[in-house]
Coordinates of C-alpha atoms in Angstrom, one line a residue:
Chain A
M1 CA 44.7 17.6 33.6
N2 CA 48.3 16.7 32.9
T3 CA 48.9 14.4 30.0
Y4 CA 51.7 11.8 29.9
E5 CA 52.8 9.1 27.4
L6 CA 53.9 5.8 29.0
T7 CA 56.1 3.4 27.1
Y8 CA 55.9 -0.3 28.1
S9 CA 58.8 -2.7 27.3
T10 CA 59.0 -6.5 27.1
E11 CA 59.8 -6.6 30.8
N12 CA 56.7 -4.8 32.0
S13 CA 54.0 -5.1 29.3
G14 CA 52.6 -8.2 30.9
E15 CA 52.5 -6.7 34.4
P16 CA 49.5 -4.9 35.9
V17 CA 51.5 -1.8 36.3
L18 CA 48.6 0.7 35.9
S19 CA 46.4 -0.9 38.6
R20 CA 49.4 -1.1 41.0
V21 CA 50.2 2.5 40.5
I22 CA 46.5 3.6 41.0
K23 CA 46.2 1.4 44.2
E24 CA 49.4 2.9 45.6
T25 CA 48.9 6.5 44.8
K26 CA 45.0 6.5 44.8
A27 CA 45.2 8.8 41.8
S28 CA 42.4 9.3 39.3
V29 CA 43.8 8.4 35.9
N30 CA 42.0 8.8 32.6
I31 CA 43.3 6.4 29.8
L32 CA 43.2 8.5 26.6
K33 CA 44.9 6.0 24.3
A34 CA 46.3 2.5 24.7
N35 CA 48.1 0.3 22.3
I36 CA 49.8 -2.5 24.2
D37 CA 51.0 -5.7 22.7
F38 CA 52.6 -8.5 24.7
D39 CA 56.1 -7.3 24.1
H40 CA 55.8 -3.5 23.9
G41 CA 53.3 -0.7 23.8
I42 CA 52.3 2.9 24.6
M43 CA 49.6 4.4 26.7
V44 CA 48.5 8.0 27.0
I45 CA 47.0 9.0 30.3
G46 CA 45.6 12.1 31.9
I47 CA 46.2 12.5 35.6
V48 CA 43.4 14.3 37.4
G49 CA 44.6 16.8 39.9
D50 CA 47.5 19.3 40.2
A51 CA 51.2 19.1 39.4
K52 CA 52.0 17.6 42.8
D53 CA 49.5 14.7 42.3
A54 CA 50.9 14.1 38.8
E55 CA 54.5 14.0 40.1
K56 CA 53.6 11.3 42.5
V57 CA 52.0 9.1 39.9
V58 CA 54.9 9.6 37.4
K59 CA 57.4 8.5 40.1
A60 CA 55.4 5.4 40.7
F61 CA 55.3 4.5 37.0
R62 CA 59.0 5.0 36.7
K63 CA 59.5 2.7 39.7
Y64 CA 58.0 -0.1 37.7
G65 CA 60.3 0.5 34.8
L66 CA 58.0 2.5 32.5
K67 CA 59.3 5.4 30.4
V68 CA 57.2 8.5 31.1
R69 CA 57.1 11.6 29.0
E70 CA 54.9 14.6 29.6
I71 CA 53.0 15.6 26.5
K72 CA 53.3 19.3 26.1
K73 CA 52.1 19.5 22.6
K74 CA 49.3 21.9 21.8
I75 CA 46.6 21.9 19.3
A76 CA 46.5 24.9 16.9
L77 CA 43.7 26.1 14.7
D78 CA 44.6 28.2 11.7
K79 CA 41.6 30.5 11.4
E80 CA 42.7 31.7 8.0
K81 CA 42.6 28.2 6.6
C82 CA 39.5 26.9 8.5
M83 CA 36.3 27.0 6.5
D84 CA 34.0 26.2 9.5
C85 CA 32.7 23.0 8.0
G86 CA 32.8 21.1 11.3
A87 CA 34.1 17.8 9.9
C88 CA 36.3 17.8 13.1
I89 CA 33.6 18.3 15.7
G90 CA 32.0 14.9 15.8
L91 CA 35.5 13.2 16.1
C92 CA 36.6 15.1 19.1
P93 CA 36.3 12.9 22.2
T94 CA 36.4 15.7 24.7
N95 CA 34.2 18.3 22.9
A96 CA 37.2 20.7 22.5
L97 CA 35.9 21.6 19.1
N98 CA 32.5 23.2 18.8
F99 CA 30.5 25.7 16.8
D100 CA 29.6 29.0 18.3
K101 CA 26.2 30.5 17.8
K102 CA 27.2 31.8 14.4
K103 CA 28.4 28.4 13.3
K104 CA 32.0 29.5 13.5
L105 CA 34.4 26.8 14.7
E106 CA 35.7 27.3 18.3
L107 CA 38.6 25.5 19.9
T108 CA 38.9 25.1 23.6
E109 CA 42.6 24.2 24.0
E110 CA 42.4 23.1 27.6
K111 CA 40.1 20.3 26.7
C112 CA 42.3 18.9 24.0
I113 CA 44.0 15.6 24.7
Q114 CA 46.1 15.6 21.5
C115 CA 44.5 12.5 20.0
K116 CA 44.9 14.0 16.6
A117 CA 41.6 12.7 15.2
C118 CA 40.8 16.2 14.0
V119 CA 44.2 16.8 12.5
K120 CA 43.8 13.9 10.0
A121 CA 40.1 14.7 9.3
C122 CA 40.5 18.4 8.5
P123 CA 40.2 18.7 4.7
V124 CA 42.3 21.9 4.5
K125 CA 44.9 21.2 7.2
A126 CA 43.7 24.0 9.5
L127 CA 44.4 21.9 12.6
S128 CA 47.9 20.9 13.7
I129 CA 49.7 19.8 16.8
E130 CA 52.7 22.0 17.7
E131 CA 55.4 21.4 20.3
Chain B
M1 CA 1.7 37.5 -10.8
K2 CA 5.2 38.9 -11.2
T3 CA 7.7 38.2 -14.1
I4 CA 11.5 38.0 -14.0
E5 CA 11.5 41.3 -16.0
D6 CA 9.4 43.0 -13.3
I7 CA 11.9 41.9 -10.7
N8 CA 14.9 43.0 -12.9
K9 CA 13.2 46.4 -13.2
K10 CA 13.0 46.7 -9.4
I11 CA 16.7 45.7 -9.2
R12 CA 17.4 48.5 -11.7
N13 CA 15.3 51.0 -9.6
G14 CA 16.9 49.8 -6.4
T15 CA 13.5 48.7 -5.0
A16 CA 13.8 44.9 -5.2
V17 CA 13.0 43.3 -1.8
V18 CA 15.5 40.5 -1.1
V19 CA 15.4 38.1 1.8
S20 CA 17.3 35.0 2.6
A21 CA 15.8 31.5 2.7
E22 CA 16.3 31.5 6.5
E23 CA 14.2 34.6 6.9
M24 CA 11.4 33.6 4.5
P25 CA 9.6 31.0 6.7
D26 CA 8.8 33.6 9.4
I27 CA 7.6 36.1 6.8
V28 CA 5.2 33.6 5.2
E29 CA 4.0 32.3 8.6
K30 CA 3.3 35.9 9.9
E31 CA 1.8 37.4 6.8
S32 CA 0.6 34.4 4.6
A33 CA 2.1 33.2 1.4
K34 CA 0.0 35.5 -0.7
K35 CA 1.2 38.6 1.1
A36 CA 4.8 37.4 1.2
A37 CA 4.7 36.8 -2.6
E38 CA 3.5 40.4 -3.1
K39 CA 6.1 41.9 -0.7
V40 CA 9.3 39.7 -1.4
D41 CA 10.9 39.7 -4.9
I42 CA 13.9 37.4 -4.4
V43 CA 14.8 34.7 -1.9
T44 CA 18.5 34.1 -1.7
T45 CA 19.7 30.5 -1.2
G46 CA 23.2 29.1 -0.8
T47 CA 25.5 26.2 0.0
F48 CA 29.1 25.6 0.6
G49 CA 30.5 22.1 0.6
A50 CA 32.5 19.3 -1.0
M51 CA 31.5 19.0 -4.6
C52 CA 33.7 16.2 -6.0
S53 CA 32.1 16.3 -9.4
S54 CA 33.8 19.5 -10.4
G55 CA 36.6 20.3 -12.8
L56 CA 38.3 22.8 -15.0
F57 CA 38.5 23.1 -18.7
L58 CA 41.7 24.7 -19.9
N59 CA 43.0 25.8 -23.3
F60 CA 46.8 26.3 -23.2
G61 CA 47.4 27.8 -26.6
H62 CA 49.8 26.3 -29.0
A63 CA 53.5 25.6 -28.6
D64 CA 56.1 26.2 -31.3
P65 CA 56.6 23.7 -32.9
P66 CA 53.1 22.6 -32.0
I67 CA 52.2 19.6 -29.8
K68 CA 48.8 17.7 -29.7
M69 CA 49.1 17.0 -26.0
Q70 CA 47.9 13.4 -25.8
K71 CA 48.7 13.1 -22.1
I72 CA 49.2 16.0 -19.7
W73 CA 50.0 16.5 -16.1
L74 CA 49.6 19.7 -14.1
N75 CA 51.8 19.6 -11.0
E76 CA 51.8 15.8 -11.7
V77 CA 48.0 15.6 -11.7
E78 CA 46.8 14.0 -14.9
A79 CA 44.2 15.9 -16.9
Y80 CA 41.9 14.5 -19.6
T81 CA 42.9 15.4 -23.1
G82 CA 40.6 13.3 -25.3
V83 CA 39.3 16.4 -26.9
A84 CA 40.9 18.8 -29.4
A85 CA 44.6 19.6 -29.2
V86 CA 45.8 21.7 -26.2
D87 CA 42.4 21.5 -24.5
A88 CA 42.2 19.6 -21.2
Y89 CA 39.9 18.9 -18.4
I90 CA 41.2 18.5 -14.9
G91 CA 38.9 16.9 -12.4
A92 CA 38.9 17.7 -8.7
T93 CA 39.4 14.1 -7.5
E94 CA 42.3 13.1 -9.7
L95 CA 45.2 12.4 -7.4
S96 CA 48.8 13.5 -8.1
L97 CA 51.4 11.0 -9.1
D98 CA 53.9 12.2 -6.5
R99 CA 51.9 13.3 -3.5
G100 CA 48.8 11.0 -3.7
M101 CA 45.9 12.2 -1.7
E102 CA 47.8 15.2 -0.3
Y103 CA 47.4 17.0 -3.6
G104 CA 45.0 16.5 -6.5
G105 CA 43.0 18.2 -9.3
A106 CA 41.2 20.4 -6.8
H107 CA 44.5 21.7 -5.5
V108 CA 45.7 22.5 -9.1
I109 CA 42.4 24.5 -9.6
E110 CA 43.0 26.3 -6.3
D111 CA 46.6 27.1 -7.1
L112 CA 45.7 28.5 -10.5
L113 CA 43.0 30.7 -8.9
L114 CA 45.6 31.9 -6.4
G115 CA 47.8 33.0 -9.3
R116 CA 50.5 30.4 -8.5
Q117 CA 52.8 28.8 -11.0
V118 CA 51.8 25.4 -12.1
N119 CA 54.1 22.9 -13.8
L120 CA 52.8 21.6 -17.2
R121 CA 54.2 18.4 -18.6
A122 CA 52.8 16.8 -21.8
T123 CA 53.5 14.0 -24.2
A124 CA 52.1 13.2 -27.6
Y125 CA 52.5 10.8 -30.5
G126 CA 53.5 13.3 -33.1
T127 CA 51.8 14.0 -36.4
D128 CA 52.6 16.0 -39.5
C129 CA 50.7 19.0 -38.1
Y130 CA 51.7 18.5 -34.5
P131 CA 55.3 17.2 -34.7
R132 CA 56.4 17.8 -31.1
K133 CA 56.3 14.8 -28.7
N134 CA 57.2 16.3 -25.4
I135 CA 56.9 19.6 -23.6
E136 CA 57.5 20.9 -20.1
T137 CA 56.7 24.4 -19.0
S138 CA 55.3 26.4 -16.2
I139 CA 52.0 28.4 -16.5
T140 CA 49.8 30.6 -14.4
I141 CA 46.1 31.4 -15.0
D142 CA 47.2 34.5 -16.9
D143 CA 49.0 32.3 -19.5
V144 CA 46.0 30.2 -20.6
N145 CA 43.2 31.2 -22.9
Q146 CA 40.1 29.7 -21.3
A147 CA 39.9 28.5 -17.7
F148 CA 36.3 27.7 -16.8
L149 CA 34.8 25.3 -14.3
F150 CA 32.4 22.8 -15.7
N151 CA 30.9 20.8 -12.9
P152 CA 28.7 17.9 -13.9
R153 CA 27.2 17.3 -10.5
N154 CA 26.9 20.2 -8.1
C155 CA 24.6 21.6 -5.4
Y156 CA 22.8 18.4 -4.3
Q157 CA 19.4 19.3 -3.0
K158 CA 20.2 17.3 0.2
Y159 CA 22.3 14.3 1.0
N160 CA 21.9 11.2 3.2
A161 CA 23.8 11.1 6.5
A162 CA 26.3 8.5 7.5
T163 CA 27.3 6.6 10.6
N164 CA 29.3 3.4 11.4
S165 CA 27.9 0.5 13.4
S166 CA 31.1 -1.6 13.2
D167 CA 33.9 -1.7 15.7
R168 CA 36.4 -0.2 13.4
I169 CA 37.0 3.4 12.2
L170 CA 36.0 4.0 8.6
Y171 CA 37.3 6.6 6.1
T172 CA 34.6 7.4 3.6
Y173 CA 33.5 10.2 1.2
M174 CA 31.2 11.1 4.1
G175 CA 34.3 11.8 6.2
T176 CA 35.7 9.9 9.2
L177 CA 33.2 7.6 10.9
L178 CA 34.0 6.4 14.3
P179 CA 33.1 2.9 15.5
G180 CA 30.0 2.2 17.5
R181 CA 27.9 5.1 16.0
K182 CA 29.8 7.6 18.0
N183 CA 29.5 10.2 15.2
L184 CA 27.3 11.0 12.3
N185 CA 28.3 13.1 9.3
F186 CA 25.9 14.9 7.1
S187 CA 26.0 17.3 4.2
G188 CA 24.0 20.3 2.9
T189 CA 22.6 23.5 4.3
G190 CA 18.9 22.4 4.8
E191 CA 16.5 25.2 4.4
L192 CA 19.2 27.4 2.9
S193 CA 20.1 24.9 0.2
P194 CA 19.1 26.2 -3.3
L195 CA 17.2 23.2 -4.6
N196 CA 15.3 22.7 -1.4
N197 CA 13.7 26.0 -2.1
D198 CA 12.5 24.9 -5.5
P199 CA 11.3 21.4 -4.8
T200 CA 9.1 21.2 -7.8
Y201 CA 11.9 22.3 -10.1
D202 CA 9.9 25.1 -11.7
V203 CA 12.3 28.0 -11.1
I204 CA 15.9 26.8 -11.4
G205 CA 16.9 25.4 -14.8
T206 CA 19.2 25.8 -17.9
G207 CA 20.3 29.4 -18.1
T208 CA 19.7 30.4 -14.5
R209 CA 22.4 32.8 -13.5
I210 CA 23.9 31.9 -10.2
F211 CA 26.7 32.8 -7.8
L212 CA 29.4 30.2 -8.4
A213 CA 32.4 30.6 -6.1
G214 CA 32.2 34.3 -6.2
A215 CA 31.7 34.6 -10.0
K216 CA 28.6 34.9 -12.0
G217 CA 28.0 31.4 -13.3
Y218 CA 25.2 29.5 -14.9
V219 CA 23.2 26.4 -14.6
V220 CA 23.8 24.2 -17.6
G221 CA 21.0 21.8 -16.8
E222 CA 20.4 18.7 -14.8
G223 CA 23.4 17.2 -13.1
T224 CA 24.6 13.6 -13.3
Q225 CA 22.6 11.3 -11.0
H226 CA 19.9 14.0 -10.9
N227 CA 17.1 12.1 -9.0
P228 CA 14.0 14.3 -8.7
G229 CA 11.8 11.4 -7.5
K230 CA 13.7 11.1 -4.3
A231 CA 14.3 14.9 -3.9
F232 CA 17.9 14.4 -4.7
A233 CA 18.1 16.9 -7.5
N234 CA 21.4 18.4 -8.6
I235 CA 22.7 20.7 -11.3
T236 CA 25.5 21.0 -13.8
T237 CA 27.2 24.4 -13.5
K238 CA 29.6 26.5 -15.4
G239 CA 31.6 29.6 -14.5
N240 CA 34.8 31.5 -15.3
L241 CA 37.6 30.6 -12.8
R242 CA 39.3 33.9 -13.3
E243 CA 36.3 35.8 -11.8
M244 CA 36.1 33.5 -8.7
N245 CA 37.0 34.3 -5.1
P246 CA 39.3 31.8 -3.3
K247 CA 37.2 32.3 -0.2
Y248 CA 34.5 30.3 -2.0
L249 CA 36.7 27.7 -3.7
K250 CA 38.9 25.6 -1.6
A251 CA 40.8 22.3 -2.3
G252 CA 40.6 19.7 0.4
T253 CA 41.5 16.1 1.2
V254 CA 38.9 13.9 2.8
A255 CA 41.0 11.7 5.1
D256 CA 42.0 8.4 3.4
Y257 CA 39.4 8.9 0.8
G258 CA 40.7 11.5 -1.7
T259 CA 40.8 15.0 -2.9
T260 CA 37.7 17.2 -3.5
L261 CA 36.8 20.8 -4.2
Y262 CA 34.8 22.8 -1.7
L263 CA 32.6 25.2 -3.7
G264 CA 30.2 27.9 -2.8
I265 CA 27.0 28.3 -4.8
G266 CA 24.2 30.8 -4.4
V267 CA 21.0 30.8 -6.3
P268 CA 18.4 33.7 -6.3
I269 CA 14.8 32.4 -6.3
P270 CA 12.4 34.9 -7.9
V271 CA 9.2 34.9 -6.0
L272 CA 6.9 35.0 -9.0
N273 CA 3.8 33.7 -7.3
E274 CA 2.2 32.4 -4.1
Q275 CA 3.3 28.8 -4.7
I276 CA 7.0 29.9 -4.9
A277 CA 6.6 31.9 -1.7
K278 CA 5.2 28.8 0.0
N279 CA 8.1 26.6 -1.3
T280 CA 10.8 29.0 -0.1
A281 CA 9.2 29.0 3.4
V282 CA 10.5 25.5 4.0
R283 CA 12.0 24.9 7.4
N284 CA 14.9 22.6 8.5
K285 CA 12.5 20.5 10.6
D286 CA 10.5 19.6 7.4
L287 CA 13.6 18.5 5.5
K288 CA 14.4 14.9 6.2
V289 CA 17.3 12.6 5.2
T290 CA 18.0 9.0 6.0
V291 CA 21.0 7.9 8.2
F292 CA 22.8 5.0 6.6
D293 CA 25.2 2.6 8.2
Y294 CA 28.4 2.7 6.1
S295 CA 29.9 -0.3 7.8
V296 CA 28.1 -2.4 5.2
P297 CA 30.3 -2.1 2.0
R298 CA 27.4 -2.7 -0.4
L299 CA 25.3 -0.5 -2.7
S300 CA 22.3 -0.7 -0.4
R301 CA 23.3 0.0 3.1
P302 CA 21.1 -0.5 6.1
A303 CA 19.0 2.6 6.9
I304 CA 19.1 3.4 10.6
R305 CA 16.5 6.2 10.8
E306 CA 15.2 9.4 9.3
V307 CA 16.4 12.7 10.7
D308 CA 15.6 16.3 9.9
Y309 CA 18.1 19.1 9.4
E310 CA 17.0 20.9 12.5
T311 CA 18.1 17.9 14.6
L312 CA 21.3 17.5 12.4
F313 CA 22.3 21.1 13.1
S314 CA 21.7 20.7 16.8
G315 CA 24.9 18.6 16.8
E316 CA 23.5 15.5 18.4
V317 CA 21.3 12.7 16.9
D318 CA 19.9 9.7 18.8
L319 CA 20.7 6.6 16.9
N320 CA 18.5 3.9 18.6
G321 CA 19.7 4.8 22.0
V322 CA 23.2 5.9 21.1
K323 CA 23.9 9.6 21.1
A324 CA 25.9 10.4 18.1
R325 CA 27.7 13.7 17.6
A326 CA 26.6 15.2 14.3
S327 CA 29.1 17.0 12.1
S328 CA 28.4 18.8 8.9
L329 CA 30.7 18.5 6.0
S330 CA 29.3 21.7 4.5
S331 CA 29.8 25.2 6.0
L332 CA 26.7 26.9 7.1
K333 CA 28.7 30.0 8.0
I334 CA 30.2 30.4 4.5
A335 CA 26.8 29.5 2.9
R336 CA 25.3 32.5 4.9
E337 CA 28.1 34.7 3.7
I338 CA 27.3 33.7 0.1
V339 CA 23.7 34.5 0.5
K340 CA 24.7 37.9 1.9
E341 CA 27.1 38.6 -0.9
L342 CA 24.5 37.7 -3.5
E343 CA 22.1 40.1 -1.8
D344 CA 24.7 42.8 -1.9
W345 CA 25.3 42.2 -5.6
I346 CA 21.6 42.6 -6.3
S347 CA 21.2 45.7 -4.2
H348 CA 24.3 47.2 -5.9
K349 CA 22.6 46.4 -9.3
E350 CA 25.5 44.1 -10.2
F351 CA 23.4 41.0 -10.6
Y352 CA 20.2 40.5 -12.6
L353 CA 18.0 37.4 -12.8
T354 CA 17.6 35.3 -15.9
E355 CA 14.6 33.4 -17.2
K356 CA 15.4 29.7 -17.4
L357 CA 15.4 28.3 -20.9
E358 CA 14.5 24.8 -19.8
G359 CA 13.5 23.3 -16.4
L360 CA 15.2 20.5 -14.7
P361 CA 13.7 17.1 -15.5
K362 CA 11.0 16.0 -13.0
D363 CA 10.8 12.4 -13.9
T364 CA 14.2 10.9 -14.5
V365 CA 15.3 8.0 -12.4
F366 CA 18.7 7.1 -11.0
K367 CA 19.5 3.6 -12.0
P368 CA 22.3 1.3 -10.5
M369 CA 25.0 -0.1 -12.8
K370 CA 24.1 -2.9 -15.1
M371 CA 26.3 -5.8 -14.0
S372 CA 27.2 -8.5 -16.4
E373 CA 28.5 -10.7 -13.6
K374 CA 26.8 -11.8 -10.4
I375 CA 28.2 -10.7 -7.1
T376 CA 30.2 -13.6 -5.5
S377 CA 30.1 -13.9 -1.8
I378 CA 33.0 -15.2 0.2
S379 CA 31.0 -18.3 1.2
K380 CA 31.9 -19.5 -2.3
V381 CA 35.6 -19.3 -1.8
M382 CA 36.1 -19.9 1.9
T383 CA 37.5 -23.0 3.5
R384 CA 34.7 -24.6 5.5
N385 CA 36.9 -27.1 7.4
V386 CA 38.6 -24.6 9.6
V387 CA 41.6 -25.6 11.7
T388 CA 40.9 -24.0 15.1
A389 CA 42.4 -24.1 18.6
N390 CA 41.0 -23.6 22.0
E391 CA 41.9 -20.8 24.4
G392 CA 43.4 -23.2 26.9
D393 CA 45.7 -24.9 24.4
S394 CA 49.5 -24.5 24.8
I395 CA 51.5 -22.6 22.4
E396 CA 53.4 -25.8 21.6
K397 CA 50.2 -27.6 20.6
V398 CA 49.2 -24.7 18.3
C399 CA 52.7 -24.7 16.9
N400 CA 52.3 -28.4 16.0
T401 CA 48.9 -27.9 14.4
L402 CA 50.2 -25.0 12.3
V403 CA 53.0 -27.2 10.9
K404 CA 50.8 -30.4 10.5
K405 CA 47.9 -28.7 8.8
G406 CA 50.1 -26.3 6.7
V407 CA 48.2 -23.2 7.7
D408 CA 49.6 -19.7 8.7
Q409 CA 46.9 -18.7 11.2
I410 CA 44.5 -20.4 13.6
P411 CA 41.3 -18.9 14.9
I412 CA 41.0 -19.5 18.6
V413 CA 37.5 -20.5 19.7
D414 CA 35.6 -21.4 22.9
S415 CA 33.7 -24.7 23.4
R416 CA 30.8 -23.5 21.3
N417 CA 33.2 -22.6 18.4
V418 CA 32.7 -18.9 19.0
I419 CA 35.6 -16.8 17.9
K420 CA 37.8 -15.5 20.7
G421 CA 41.0 -14.6 18.9
I422 CA 43.5 -15.5 16.2
V423 CA 47.1 -16.5 16.2
T424 CA 49.5 -16.3 13.3
S425 CA 52.8 -18.1 12.8
W426 CA 54.4 -14.7 13.3
D427 CA 52.8 -14.4 16.8
I428 CA 54.3 -17.8 17.6
T429 CA 57.7 -16.7 16.5
K430 CA 57.5 -13.6 18.7
A431 CA 56.2 -15.6 21.6
T432 CA 59.1 -18.0 21.4
A433 CA 61.5 -15.1 21.2
T434 CA 60.1 -13.5 24.3
G435 CA 59.4 -16.7 26.3
R436 CA 55.6 -16.4 26.4
K437 CA 53.8 -19.6 27.2
R438 CA 50.0 -18.9 27.2
L439 CA 47.9 -18.6 24.1
D440 CA 45.7 -15.8 25.4
E441 CA 48.8 -13.7 26.0
I442 CA 49.8 -13.7 22.4
M443 CA 46.6 -14.0 20.4
T444 CA 45.0 -11.0 18.7
K445 CA 41.7 -10.6 20.5
K446 CA 40.2 -8.0 18.2
V447 CA 39.8 -10.2 15.2
V448 CA 38.8 -8.9 11.8
T449 CA 36.0 -11.2 10.9
S450 CA 33.6 -11.4 7.9
S451 CA 30.1 -12.7 7.4
P452 CA 29.4 -15.5 4.8
D453 CA 27.4 -13.2 2.5
E454 CA 30.0 -10.4 2.2
A455 CA 31.2 -9.7 -1.4
I456 CA 34.7 -10.9 -2.3
D457 CA 35.7 -7.4 -3.4
A458 CA 34.7 -6.0 0.0
V459 CA 36.6 -8.7 1.9
S460 CA 39.7 -8.3 -0.3
R461 CA 39.7 -4.6 0.5
K462 CA 39.3 -5.4 4.2
L463 CA 42.4 -7.7 4.2
E464 CA 44.4 -5.0 2.4
K465 CA 43.2 -2.2 4.8
H466 CA 44.2 -4.2 7.9
S467 CA 47.4 -5.7 6.3
I468 CA 46.3 -9.2 7.2
N469 CA 46.3 -12.5 5.3
A470 CA 43.1 -14.1 6.4
T471 CA 39.8 -13.4 8.0
P472 CA 37.7 -15.9 9.9
V473 CA 34.1 -16.1 8.5
V474 CA 31.6 -16.1 11.4
D475 CA 27.8 -16.3 11.6
G476 CA 25.6 -13.8 13.5
K477 CA 26.5 -15.4 16.8
G478 CA 30.3 -15.3 16.2
V479 CA 30.5 -19.1 15.4
V480 CA 33.3 -19.8 13.0
V481 CA 31.9 -21.3 9.8
G482 CA 34.9 -20.7 7.6
I483 CA 38.1 -18.9 6.8
V484 CA 39.2 -16.9 3.8
T485 CA 42.8 -16.3 3.0
L486 CA 44.4 -13.8 0.6
S487 CA 45.4 -16.8 -1.6
D488 CA 41.8 -18.0 -1.8
I489 CA 40.8 -14.6 -3.1
N490 CA 43.7 -14.3 -5.5
K491 CA 42.8 -17.8 -6.8
F492 CA 39.2 -16.6 -7.4
Y493 CA 40.4 -13.5 -9.3
R494 CA 42.6 -15.6 -11.5
G495 CA 39.7 -17.9 -12.3
G496 CA 41.0 -20.8 -10.3
K497 CA 37.8 -21.4 -8.4

């Protein structure tokens, strides 16, 4: 899944841009985060499929005046700092964080959608988002 | 049957049989409690988790000319000095003046343990014997005389679990709680937890030698809020910071709550008789805690259900039809390492058991605070005659109402007076600037509401948290029955109402 950040402006935040794009491209889009006011806003989406599918969708969004930026940031787990408490596990919306059989914290990077819920919750700053 | 001295003799001979509290249940089940008591000498228990009620006593030695140190800051974290000159106590949860929740007393303790330089700043009023009024210097753990942890409330037997039924995220001492009961946080190590293996409080007591963050520490006695009647016992502990291992002492920040110290504690339980063998055979599935809903900011929160530690450790708990992911705030992995290390100490003859001098109290109760004032609910201060508008109204009409009635916000309701949104004068200003015409385009739909019986302090905190000036008061069906503004609350605090 490719992740993108869409920025809405005054001109298009009242328009049903997302549904138009989905109808046109028939893409499967997963809304990961949305904070849209009537005059501006951002939305983070995951586009299901390969790079070619994603490109098509991005093009369509740009046609309607949205700013599109690919999120290439990666989650990082500092195993030296981590104390395997698991405070992050229940907060992860995609089950990217889990315990292994020995109750050691495991991170599956591919599942991460950079929501940062775990970054804030980690008591010892063992989790971070890096570019 | 056996005495502590018998067991210590076996440790000396290298023949003591040590098993962990996770192994003991199977042994007792297979061979009976009687046989297990004959065979096993020590059951090792352990926990690793946030223990806020921890702190460090320090003695800095005297300056020349001497200073009494009436107020002191270590890396800008204030320490308590209301004891003799140049003694201080730094608590884990005290926040720094310059970095707030990022750095607190727990971090100072960790920095000292790691051998790092810590800035010391002190002021005093000056006396004939202590003339100096200010001092600033830099110290490490090697520069101080004593540095011992003295923790008034450690090693809770077990702890209630927390979830959140509201539609907003909560940051609590039980960690981050997502809306809609999406997650559940719990604490403790269940069957491995020291006090769960001594549920009648016959073994652990004043003078019990323990593993405290990698050092040999001691149980001082019952901890604060020790609550034996509800199986919520805890202990006061003491140990030398210099002998501790940073692996088992870590400073942390619980998001938007504060700083805390993560500590590892291990307690050896001597298997003196059949009853103790039975007690140490407790299993996670037999240890239950209650899940409380932290969305109610009152002392007695609604209980959602009981749940055992086996279910908690499974990672998923059913909360009346909602599957909540369960996260621990303690580390079972590190607790197991502590138990192993304690076992190694014993087998290497580095650790001997002590006889307790005094048991933990079995009959104390944990009382709530005596309040000299009654709790005031917001229904006492709210405005009952609420100015509202309907979803279909034009912005212009709402604008007129705002001016005519002299209010800064208007709850938007449907025909049954059920809350649908809220519009502030700032929303109107923005709408005018961007040429919006319809109310439903500009109103906030996710309204922060309150119920009439909520305490004023809780509502005041709510307004502050969401940076808003007012909250509509709604009944159970969402019908607007009042509105409370910041100025209503301020008036109340000033004694105006």
